[in-house]
PDB file of C-alpha atoms and ligand atoms in Angstrom:
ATOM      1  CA  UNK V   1      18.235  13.508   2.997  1.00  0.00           C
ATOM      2  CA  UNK V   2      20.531  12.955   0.229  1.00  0.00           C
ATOM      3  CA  UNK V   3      19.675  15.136  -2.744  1.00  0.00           C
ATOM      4  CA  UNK V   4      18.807  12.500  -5.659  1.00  0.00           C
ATOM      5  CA  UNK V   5      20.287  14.713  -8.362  1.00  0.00           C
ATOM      6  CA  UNK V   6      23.401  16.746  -7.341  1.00  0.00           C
ATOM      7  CA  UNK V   7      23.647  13.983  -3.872  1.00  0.00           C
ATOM      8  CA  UNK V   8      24.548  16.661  -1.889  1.00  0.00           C
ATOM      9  CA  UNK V   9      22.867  16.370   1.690  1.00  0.00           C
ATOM     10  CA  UNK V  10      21.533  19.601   1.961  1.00  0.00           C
ATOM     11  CA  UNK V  11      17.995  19.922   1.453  1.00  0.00           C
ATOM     12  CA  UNK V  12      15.091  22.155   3.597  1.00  0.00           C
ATOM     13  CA  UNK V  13      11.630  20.772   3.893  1.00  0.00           C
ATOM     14  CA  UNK V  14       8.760  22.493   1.837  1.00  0.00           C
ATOM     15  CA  UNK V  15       5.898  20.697   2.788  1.00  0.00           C
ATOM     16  CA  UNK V  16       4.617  17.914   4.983  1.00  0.00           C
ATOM     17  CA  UNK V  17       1.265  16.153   4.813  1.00  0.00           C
ATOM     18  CA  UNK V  18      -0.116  12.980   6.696  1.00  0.00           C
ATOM     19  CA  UNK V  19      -2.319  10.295   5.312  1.00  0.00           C
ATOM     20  CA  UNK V  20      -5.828  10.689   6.825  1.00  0.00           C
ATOM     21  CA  UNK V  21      -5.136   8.037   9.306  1.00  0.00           C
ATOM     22  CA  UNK V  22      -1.155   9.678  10.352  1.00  0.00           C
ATOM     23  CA  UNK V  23      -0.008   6.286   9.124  1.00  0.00           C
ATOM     24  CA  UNK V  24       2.188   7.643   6.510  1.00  0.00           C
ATOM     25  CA  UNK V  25       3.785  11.417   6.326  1.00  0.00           C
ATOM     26  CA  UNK V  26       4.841  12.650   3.038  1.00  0.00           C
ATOM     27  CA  UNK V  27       7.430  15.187   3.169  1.00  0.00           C
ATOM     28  CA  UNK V  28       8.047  17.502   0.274  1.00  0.00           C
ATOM     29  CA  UNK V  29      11.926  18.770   0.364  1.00  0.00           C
ATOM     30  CA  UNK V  30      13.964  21.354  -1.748  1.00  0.00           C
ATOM     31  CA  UNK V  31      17.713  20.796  -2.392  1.00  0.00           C
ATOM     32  CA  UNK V  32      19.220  23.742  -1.280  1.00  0.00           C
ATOM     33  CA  UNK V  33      22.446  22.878  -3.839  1.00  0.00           C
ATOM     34  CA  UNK V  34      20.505  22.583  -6.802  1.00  0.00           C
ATOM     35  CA  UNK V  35      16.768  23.363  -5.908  1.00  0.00           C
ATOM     36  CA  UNK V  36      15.539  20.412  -7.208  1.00  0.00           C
ATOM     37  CA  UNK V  37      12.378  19.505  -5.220  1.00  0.00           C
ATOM     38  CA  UNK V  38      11.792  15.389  -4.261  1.00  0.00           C
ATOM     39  CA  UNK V  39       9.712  13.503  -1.953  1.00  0.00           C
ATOM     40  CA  UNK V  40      10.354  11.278   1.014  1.00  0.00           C
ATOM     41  CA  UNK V  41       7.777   8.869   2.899  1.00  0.00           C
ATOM     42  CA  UNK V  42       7.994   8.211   6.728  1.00  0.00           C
ATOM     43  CA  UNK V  43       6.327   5.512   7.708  1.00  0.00           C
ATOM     44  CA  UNK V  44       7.313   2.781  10.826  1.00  0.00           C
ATOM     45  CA  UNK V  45       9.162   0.277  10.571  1.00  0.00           C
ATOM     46  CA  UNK V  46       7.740  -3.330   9.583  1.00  0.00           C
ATOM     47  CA  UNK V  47      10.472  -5.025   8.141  1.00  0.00           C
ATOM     48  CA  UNK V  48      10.580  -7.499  11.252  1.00  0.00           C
ATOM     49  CA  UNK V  49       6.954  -8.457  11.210  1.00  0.00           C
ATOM     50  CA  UNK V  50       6.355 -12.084   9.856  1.00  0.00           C
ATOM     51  CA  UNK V  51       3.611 -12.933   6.945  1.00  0.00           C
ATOM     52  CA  UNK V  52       1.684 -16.111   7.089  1.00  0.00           C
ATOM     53  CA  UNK V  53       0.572 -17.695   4.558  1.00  0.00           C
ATOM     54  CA  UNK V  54      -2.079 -19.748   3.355  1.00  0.00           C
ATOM     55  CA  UNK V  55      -0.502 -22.543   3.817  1.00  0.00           C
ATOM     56  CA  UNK V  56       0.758 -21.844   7.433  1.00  0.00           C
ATOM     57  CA  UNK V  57       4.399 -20.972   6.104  1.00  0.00           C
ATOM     58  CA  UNK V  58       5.744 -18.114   7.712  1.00  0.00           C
ATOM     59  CA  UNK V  59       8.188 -15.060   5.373  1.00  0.00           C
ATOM     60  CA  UNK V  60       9.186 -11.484   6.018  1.00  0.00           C
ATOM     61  CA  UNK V  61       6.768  -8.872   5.162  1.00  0.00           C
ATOM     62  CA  UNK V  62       7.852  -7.706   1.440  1.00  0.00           C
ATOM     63  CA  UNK V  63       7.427  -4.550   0.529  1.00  0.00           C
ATOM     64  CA  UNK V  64       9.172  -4.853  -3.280  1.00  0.00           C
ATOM     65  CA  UNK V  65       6.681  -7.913  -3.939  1.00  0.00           C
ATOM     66  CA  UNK V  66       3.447  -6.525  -2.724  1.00  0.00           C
ATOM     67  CA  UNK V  67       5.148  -3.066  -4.961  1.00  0.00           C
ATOM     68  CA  UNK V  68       5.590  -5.622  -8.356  1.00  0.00           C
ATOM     69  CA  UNK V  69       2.269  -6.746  -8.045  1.00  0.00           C
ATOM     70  CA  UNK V  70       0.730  -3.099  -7.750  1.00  0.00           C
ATOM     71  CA  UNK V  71       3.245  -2.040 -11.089  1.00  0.00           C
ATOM     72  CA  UNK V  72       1.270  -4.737 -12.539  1.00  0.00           C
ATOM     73  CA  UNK V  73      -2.095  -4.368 -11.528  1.00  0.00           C
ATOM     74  CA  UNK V  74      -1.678  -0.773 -12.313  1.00  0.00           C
ATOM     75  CA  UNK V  75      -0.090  -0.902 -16.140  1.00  0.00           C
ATOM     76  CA  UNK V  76      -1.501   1.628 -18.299  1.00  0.00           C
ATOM     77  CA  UNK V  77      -3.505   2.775 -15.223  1.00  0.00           C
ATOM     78  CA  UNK V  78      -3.381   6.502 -14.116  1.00  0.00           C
ATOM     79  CA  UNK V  79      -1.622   5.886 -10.744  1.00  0.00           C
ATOM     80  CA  UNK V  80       1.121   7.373  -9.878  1.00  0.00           C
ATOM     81  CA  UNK V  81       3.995   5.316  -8.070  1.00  0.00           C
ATOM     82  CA  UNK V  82       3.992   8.187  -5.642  1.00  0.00           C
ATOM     83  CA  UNK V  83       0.066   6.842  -5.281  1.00  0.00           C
ATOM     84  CA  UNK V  84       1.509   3.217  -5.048  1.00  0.00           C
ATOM     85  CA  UNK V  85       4.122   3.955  -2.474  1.00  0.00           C
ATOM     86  CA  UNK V  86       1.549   5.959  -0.624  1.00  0.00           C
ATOM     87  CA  UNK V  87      -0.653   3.079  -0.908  1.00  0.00           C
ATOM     88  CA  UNK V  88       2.012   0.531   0.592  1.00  0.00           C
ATOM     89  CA  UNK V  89       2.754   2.819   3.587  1.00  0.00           C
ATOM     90  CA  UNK V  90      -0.431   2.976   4.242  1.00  0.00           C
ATOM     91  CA  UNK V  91      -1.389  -1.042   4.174  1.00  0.00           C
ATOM     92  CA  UNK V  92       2.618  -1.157   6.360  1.00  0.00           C
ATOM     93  CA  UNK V  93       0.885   1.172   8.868  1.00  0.00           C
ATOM     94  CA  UNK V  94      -2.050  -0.772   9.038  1.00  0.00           C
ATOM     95  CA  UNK V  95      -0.335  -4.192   9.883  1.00  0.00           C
ATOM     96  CA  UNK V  96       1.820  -2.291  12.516  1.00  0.00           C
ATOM     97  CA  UNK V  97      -1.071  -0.722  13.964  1.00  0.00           C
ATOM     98  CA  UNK V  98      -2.545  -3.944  14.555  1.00  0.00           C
ATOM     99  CA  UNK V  99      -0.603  -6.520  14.729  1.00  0.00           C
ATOM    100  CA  UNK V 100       3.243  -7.048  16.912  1.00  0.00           C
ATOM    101  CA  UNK V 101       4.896  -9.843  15.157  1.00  0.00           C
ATOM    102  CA  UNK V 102       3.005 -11.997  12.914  1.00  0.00           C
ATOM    103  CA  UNK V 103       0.093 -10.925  10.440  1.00  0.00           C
ATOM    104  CA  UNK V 104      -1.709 -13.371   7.953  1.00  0.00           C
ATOM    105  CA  UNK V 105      -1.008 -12.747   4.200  1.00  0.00           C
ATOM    106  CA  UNK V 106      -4.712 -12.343   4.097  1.00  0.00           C
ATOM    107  CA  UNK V 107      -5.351  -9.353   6.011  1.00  0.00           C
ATOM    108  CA  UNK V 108      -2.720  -7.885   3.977  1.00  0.00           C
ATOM    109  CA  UNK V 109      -4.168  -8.768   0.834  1.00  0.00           C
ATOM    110  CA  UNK V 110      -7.806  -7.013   2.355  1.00  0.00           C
ATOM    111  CA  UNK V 111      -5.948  -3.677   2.976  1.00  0.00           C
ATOM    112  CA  UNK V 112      -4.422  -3.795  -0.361  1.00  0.00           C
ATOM    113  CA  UNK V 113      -7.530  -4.079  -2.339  1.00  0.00           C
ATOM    114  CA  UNK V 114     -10.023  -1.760   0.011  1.00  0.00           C
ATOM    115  CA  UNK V 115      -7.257   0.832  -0.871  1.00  0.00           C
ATOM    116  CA  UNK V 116      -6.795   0.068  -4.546  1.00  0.00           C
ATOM    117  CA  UNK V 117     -10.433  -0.035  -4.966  1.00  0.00           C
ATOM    118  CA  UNK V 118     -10.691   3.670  -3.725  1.00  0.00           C
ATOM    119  CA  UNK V 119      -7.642   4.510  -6.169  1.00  0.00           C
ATOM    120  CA  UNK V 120      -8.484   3.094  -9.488  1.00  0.00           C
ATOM    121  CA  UNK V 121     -11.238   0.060 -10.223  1.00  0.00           C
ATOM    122  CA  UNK V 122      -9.782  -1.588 -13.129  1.00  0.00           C
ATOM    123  CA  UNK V 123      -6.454  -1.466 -11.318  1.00  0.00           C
ATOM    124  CA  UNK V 124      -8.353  -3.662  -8.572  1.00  0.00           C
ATOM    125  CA  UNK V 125     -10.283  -5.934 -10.002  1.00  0.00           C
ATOM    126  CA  UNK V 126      -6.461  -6.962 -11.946  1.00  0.00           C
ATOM    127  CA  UNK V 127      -5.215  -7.439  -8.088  1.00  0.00           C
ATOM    128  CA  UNK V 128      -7.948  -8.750  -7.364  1.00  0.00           C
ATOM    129  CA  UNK V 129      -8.491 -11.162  -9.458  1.00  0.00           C
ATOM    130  CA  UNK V 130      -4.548 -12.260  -8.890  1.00  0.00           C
ATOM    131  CA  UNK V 131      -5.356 -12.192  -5.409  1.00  0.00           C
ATOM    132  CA  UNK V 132      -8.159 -14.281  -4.765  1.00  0.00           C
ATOM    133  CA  UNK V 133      -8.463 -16.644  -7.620  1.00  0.00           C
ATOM    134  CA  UNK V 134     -11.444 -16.725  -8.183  1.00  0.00           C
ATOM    135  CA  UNK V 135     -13.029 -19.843  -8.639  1.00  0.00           C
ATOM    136  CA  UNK V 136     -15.302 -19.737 -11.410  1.00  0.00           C
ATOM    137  CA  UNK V 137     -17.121 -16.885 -13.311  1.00  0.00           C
ATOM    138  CA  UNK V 138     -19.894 -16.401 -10.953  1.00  0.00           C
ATOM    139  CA  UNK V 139     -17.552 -15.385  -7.870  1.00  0.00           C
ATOM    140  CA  UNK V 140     -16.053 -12.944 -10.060  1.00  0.00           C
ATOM    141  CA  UNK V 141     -19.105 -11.648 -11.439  1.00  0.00           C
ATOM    142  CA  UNK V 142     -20.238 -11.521  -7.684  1.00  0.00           C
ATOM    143  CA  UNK V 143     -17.592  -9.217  -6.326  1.00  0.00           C
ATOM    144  CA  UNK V 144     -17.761  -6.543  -9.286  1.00  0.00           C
ATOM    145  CA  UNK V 145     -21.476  -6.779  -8.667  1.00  0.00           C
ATOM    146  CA  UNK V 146     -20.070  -5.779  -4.868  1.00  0.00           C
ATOM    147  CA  UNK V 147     -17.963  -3.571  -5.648  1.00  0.00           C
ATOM    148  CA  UNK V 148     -20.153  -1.172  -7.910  1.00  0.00           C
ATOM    149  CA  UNK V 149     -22.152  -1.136  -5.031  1.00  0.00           C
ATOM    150  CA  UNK V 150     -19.879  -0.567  -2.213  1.00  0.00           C
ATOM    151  CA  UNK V 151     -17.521   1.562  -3.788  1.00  0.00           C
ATOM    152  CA  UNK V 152     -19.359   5.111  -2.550  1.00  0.00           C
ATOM    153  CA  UNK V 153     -18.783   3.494   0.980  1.00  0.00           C
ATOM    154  CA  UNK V 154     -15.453   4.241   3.320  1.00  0.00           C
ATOM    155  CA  UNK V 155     -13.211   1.906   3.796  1.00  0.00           C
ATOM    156  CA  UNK V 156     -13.603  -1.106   6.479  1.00  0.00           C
ATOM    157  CA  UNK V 157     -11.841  -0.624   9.520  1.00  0.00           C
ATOM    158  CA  UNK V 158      -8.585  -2.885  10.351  1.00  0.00           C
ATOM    159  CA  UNK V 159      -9.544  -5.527  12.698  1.00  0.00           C
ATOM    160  CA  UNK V 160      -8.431  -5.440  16.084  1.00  0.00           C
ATOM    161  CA  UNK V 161      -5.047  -5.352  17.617  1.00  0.00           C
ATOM    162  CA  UNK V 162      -4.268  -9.006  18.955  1.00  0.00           C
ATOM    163  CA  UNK V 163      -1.139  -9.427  21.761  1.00  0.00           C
ATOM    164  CA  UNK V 164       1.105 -12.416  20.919  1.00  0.00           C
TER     165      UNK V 164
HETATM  166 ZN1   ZN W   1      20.627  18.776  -5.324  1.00  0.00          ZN
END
């Protein structure tokens, strides 16, 4: 791995550690030209898989959109963007995991926010509130009322794999 300060590529790994799941593994690496110590993410590859949306349209899964919308959710916030890469490898691993070639926008949009809520609340209920539009006041009200008192429990699991 290229070295992101001197760009040398020579580097040793320090440390590796692997989401709870193994969907993501986080490798910690020391330049052995300069010492400086960086992070990578390995994660498989998704790039291929097709979103659909709401309206039946069909896109490539994108990672630096669903990353601008976690920036924003998480201004001010104290999350890392090591935390928000983490976070997309993770939701990446769990559309591969359970889906081949095509995955609705929705289920990605689910991941996202039973993650985020774990991470940081007022960072969700921003996504959230992008998200699913809520309708009116009451809906709103409704899922904070949910989520204060769900937010002890684990996270759902992904629903099952389904063969195209
Ligand atoms: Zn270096």
């Amino acid at each position: 791995m290229r070295c992101p300060v001197c760009h040398k590529d020579n580097d040793r790994v320090v440390d590796t550690r692997s989401s709870d799941d193994g969907g993501v593994i986080r490798r910690r690496r020391e330049c052995c030209n300069c010492g400086k110590r960086f992070t990578t993410f390995e994660r498989v590859e998704v790039t291929s898989i097709q979103v659909i949306k709401k309206d039946g349209h069909r896109a490539p899964f994108d990672r630096e959109k669903l990353r601008r919308g976690l920036e924003r959710a998480c201004w001010k916030r104290p999350v890392s963007a090591d935390q928000i890469t983490t976070l997309i490898a993770q939701v990446e691993g769990d559309v591969n995991s359970t889906f081949y070639s095509e995955v609705a926008s929705r289920f990605i949009g689910e991941r996202v926010m039973s993650y985020l809520r774990e991470l940081d609340q007022v960072a969700y209920v921003r996504f959230a509130s992008v998200y699913l539009r809520f309708s009116d006041a009451r809906d709103f009200a409704q899922e904070l009322d949910d989520m204060m008192n769900n937010s002890k429990n684990k996270l759902p699991t992904p629903e099952k794999k389904s063969k195209k």
